[in-house]
PDB file of C-alpha atoms in Angstrom:
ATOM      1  CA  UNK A   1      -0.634   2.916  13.700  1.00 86.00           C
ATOM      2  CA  UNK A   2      -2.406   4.414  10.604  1.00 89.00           C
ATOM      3  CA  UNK A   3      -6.680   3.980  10.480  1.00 89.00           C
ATOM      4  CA  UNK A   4      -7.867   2.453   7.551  1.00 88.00           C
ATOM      5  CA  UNK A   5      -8.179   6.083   6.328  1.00 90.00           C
ATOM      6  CA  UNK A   6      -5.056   7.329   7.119  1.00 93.00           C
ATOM      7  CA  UNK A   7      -3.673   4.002   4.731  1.00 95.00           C
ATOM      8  CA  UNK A   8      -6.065   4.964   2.021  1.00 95.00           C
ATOM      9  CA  UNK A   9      -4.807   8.379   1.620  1.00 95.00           C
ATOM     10  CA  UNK A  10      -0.889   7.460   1.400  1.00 95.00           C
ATOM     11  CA  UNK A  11      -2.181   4.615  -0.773  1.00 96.00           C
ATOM     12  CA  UNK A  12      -3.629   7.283  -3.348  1.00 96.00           C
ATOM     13  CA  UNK A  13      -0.596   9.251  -2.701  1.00 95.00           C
ATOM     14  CA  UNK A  14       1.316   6.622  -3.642  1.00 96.00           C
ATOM     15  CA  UNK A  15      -0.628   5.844  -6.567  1.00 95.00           C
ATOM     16  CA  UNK A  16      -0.264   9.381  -7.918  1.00 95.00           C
ATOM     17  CA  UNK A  17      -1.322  10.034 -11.683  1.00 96.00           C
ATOM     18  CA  UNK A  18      -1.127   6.565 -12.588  1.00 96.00           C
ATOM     19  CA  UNK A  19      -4.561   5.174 -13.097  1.00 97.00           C
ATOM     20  CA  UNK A  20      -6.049   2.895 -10.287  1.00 96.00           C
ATOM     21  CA  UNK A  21      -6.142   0.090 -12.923  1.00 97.00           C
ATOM     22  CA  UNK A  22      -2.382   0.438 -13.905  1.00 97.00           C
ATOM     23  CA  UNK A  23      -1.053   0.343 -10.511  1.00 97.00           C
ATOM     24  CA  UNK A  24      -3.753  -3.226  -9.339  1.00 97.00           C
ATOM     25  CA  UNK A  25      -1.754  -4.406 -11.581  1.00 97.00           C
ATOM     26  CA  UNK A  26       1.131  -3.479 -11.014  1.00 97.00           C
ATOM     27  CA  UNK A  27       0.438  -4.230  -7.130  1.00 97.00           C
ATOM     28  CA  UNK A  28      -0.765  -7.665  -8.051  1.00 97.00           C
ATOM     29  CA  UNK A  29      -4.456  -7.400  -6.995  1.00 97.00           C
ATOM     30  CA  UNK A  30      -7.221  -6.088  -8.014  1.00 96.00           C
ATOM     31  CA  UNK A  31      -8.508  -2.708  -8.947  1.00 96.00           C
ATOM     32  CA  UNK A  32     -11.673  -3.059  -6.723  1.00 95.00           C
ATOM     33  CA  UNK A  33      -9.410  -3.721  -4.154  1.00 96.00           C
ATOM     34  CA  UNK A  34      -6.840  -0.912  -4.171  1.00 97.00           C
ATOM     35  CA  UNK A  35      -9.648   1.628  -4.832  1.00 96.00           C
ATOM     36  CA  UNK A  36     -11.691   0.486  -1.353  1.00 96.00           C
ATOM     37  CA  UNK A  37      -8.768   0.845   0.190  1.00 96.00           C
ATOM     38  CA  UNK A  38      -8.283   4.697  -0.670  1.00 96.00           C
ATOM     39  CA  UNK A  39     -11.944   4.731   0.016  1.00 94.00           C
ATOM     40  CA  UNK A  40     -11.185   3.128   3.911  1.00 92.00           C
ATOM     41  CA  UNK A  41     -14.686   1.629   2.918  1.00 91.00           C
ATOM     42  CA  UNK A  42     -15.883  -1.652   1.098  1.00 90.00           C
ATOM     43  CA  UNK A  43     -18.220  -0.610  -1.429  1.00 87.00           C
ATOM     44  CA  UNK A  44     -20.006  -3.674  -1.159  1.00 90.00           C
ATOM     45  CA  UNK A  45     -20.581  -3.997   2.506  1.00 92.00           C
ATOM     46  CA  UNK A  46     -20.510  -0.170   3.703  1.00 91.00           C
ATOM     47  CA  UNK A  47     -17.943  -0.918   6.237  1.00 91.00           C
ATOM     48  CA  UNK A  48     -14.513  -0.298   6.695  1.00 90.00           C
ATOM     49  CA  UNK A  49     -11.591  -1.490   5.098  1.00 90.00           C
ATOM     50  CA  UNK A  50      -9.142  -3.854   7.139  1.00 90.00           C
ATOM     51  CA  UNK A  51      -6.424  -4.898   4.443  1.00 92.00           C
ATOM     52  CA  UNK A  52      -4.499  -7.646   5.473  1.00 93.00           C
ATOM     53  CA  UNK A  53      -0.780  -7.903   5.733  1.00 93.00           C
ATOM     54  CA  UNK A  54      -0.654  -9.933   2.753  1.00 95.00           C
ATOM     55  CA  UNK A  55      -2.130  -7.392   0.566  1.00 96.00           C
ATOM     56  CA  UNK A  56      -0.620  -4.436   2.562  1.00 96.00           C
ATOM     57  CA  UNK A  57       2.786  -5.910   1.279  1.00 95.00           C
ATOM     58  CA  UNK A  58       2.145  -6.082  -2.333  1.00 96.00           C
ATOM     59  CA  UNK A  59       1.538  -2.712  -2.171  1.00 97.00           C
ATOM     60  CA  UNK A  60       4.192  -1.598  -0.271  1.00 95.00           C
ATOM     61  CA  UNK A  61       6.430  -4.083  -2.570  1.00 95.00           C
ATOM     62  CA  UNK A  62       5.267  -2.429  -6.201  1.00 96.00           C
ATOM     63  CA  UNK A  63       5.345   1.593  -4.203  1.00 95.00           C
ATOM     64  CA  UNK A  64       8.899   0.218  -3.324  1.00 94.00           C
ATOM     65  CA  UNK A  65       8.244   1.242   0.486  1.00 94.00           C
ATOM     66  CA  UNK A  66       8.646  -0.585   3.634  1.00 93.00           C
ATOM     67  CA  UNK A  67       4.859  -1.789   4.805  1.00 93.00           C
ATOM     68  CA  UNK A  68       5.846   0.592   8.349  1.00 93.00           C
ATOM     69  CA  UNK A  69       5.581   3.493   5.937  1.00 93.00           C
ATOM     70  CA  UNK A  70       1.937   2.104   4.912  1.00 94.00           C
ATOM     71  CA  UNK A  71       1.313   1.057   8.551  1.00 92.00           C
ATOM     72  CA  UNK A  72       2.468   4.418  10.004  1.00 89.00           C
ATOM     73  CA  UNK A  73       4.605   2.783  12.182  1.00 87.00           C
ATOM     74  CA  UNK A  74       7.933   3.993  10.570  1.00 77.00           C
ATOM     75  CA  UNK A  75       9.885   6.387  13.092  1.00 62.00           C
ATOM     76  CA  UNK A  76      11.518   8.399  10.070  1.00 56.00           C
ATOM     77  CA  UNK A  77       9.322  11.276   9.009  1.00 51.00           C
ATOM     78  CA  UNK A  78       8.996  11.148   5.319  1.00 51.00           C
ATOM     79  CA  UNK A  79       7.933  14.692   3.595  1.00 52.00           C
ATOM     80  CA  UNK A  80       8.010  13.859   0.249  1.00 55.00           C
ATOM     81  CA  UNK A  81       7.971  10.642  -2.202  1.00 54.00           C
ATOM     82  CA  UNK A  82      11.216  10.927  -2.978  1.00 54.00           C
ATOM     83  CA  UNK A  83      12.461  10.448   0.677  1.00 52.00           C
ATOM     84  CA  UNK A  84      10.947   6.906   0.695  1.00 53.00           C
ATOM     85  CA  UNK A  85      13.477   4.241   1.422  1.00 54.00           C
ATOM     86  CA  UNK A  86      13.213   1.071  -0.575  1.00 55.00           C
ATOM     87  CA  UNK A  87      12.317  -1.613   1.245  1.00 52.00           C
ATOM     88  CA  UNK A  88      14.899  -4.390   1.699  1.00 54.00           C
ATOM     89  CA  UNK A  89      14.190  -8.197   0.908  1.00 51.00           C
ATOM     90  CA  UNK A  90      15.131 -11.133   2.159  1.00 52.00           C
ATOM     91  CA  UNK A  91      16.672 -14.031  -0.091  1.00 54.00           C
ATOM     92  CA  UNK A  92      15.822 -17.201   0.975  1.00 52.00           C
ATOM     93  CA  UNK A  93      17.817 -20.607  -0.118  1.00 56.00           C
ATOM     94  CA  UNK A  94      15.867 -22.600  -2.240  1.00 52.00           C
ATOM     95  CA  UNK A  95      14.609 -25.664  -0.852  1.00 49.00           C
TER      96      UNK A  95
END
């Protein structure tokens, strides 16, 4: 399993060129968040960053990766963006 580090740095790398702003939003939270997270510290404590599944997701959902590629627990070794698999959803009946 990746440190918080280790999921900062394939966050940015995710991210790319587009601007930390563009891709919150795109990601569904917000920019503070996604740019502690490449940090692997919380600006406003000092510590590190421990992103929760929840948010982990969203990010791996707009990225279009599975959250084991984010995680580092995805068995495939992945050299380049373009050898990401889409991650696959679930449809659930409506209630």
């Amino acid at each position: 399993m990746n440190t918080p580090e280790e999921i900062g740095k394939i966050v940015r790398r995710l991210r790319g060129s587009e601007s930390l702003r563009s891709f919150a939003e795109r990601c569904e939270v917000s920019h503070t968040t996604i740019d502690n997270i490449e940090k692997g510290v919380d600006f406003r404590t000092g510590k590190p960053t421990n992103p929760s599944a929840f948010i982990l997701s969203k990010i791996a959902k707009a990225a279009k990766v599975s959250i084991e590629y984010i995680l580092g627990t995805e068995t495939e070794e992945v050299t380049e963006i373009s050898d990401l698999r889409p991650i696959k959803t679930k449809r659930f009946p409506m209630l």
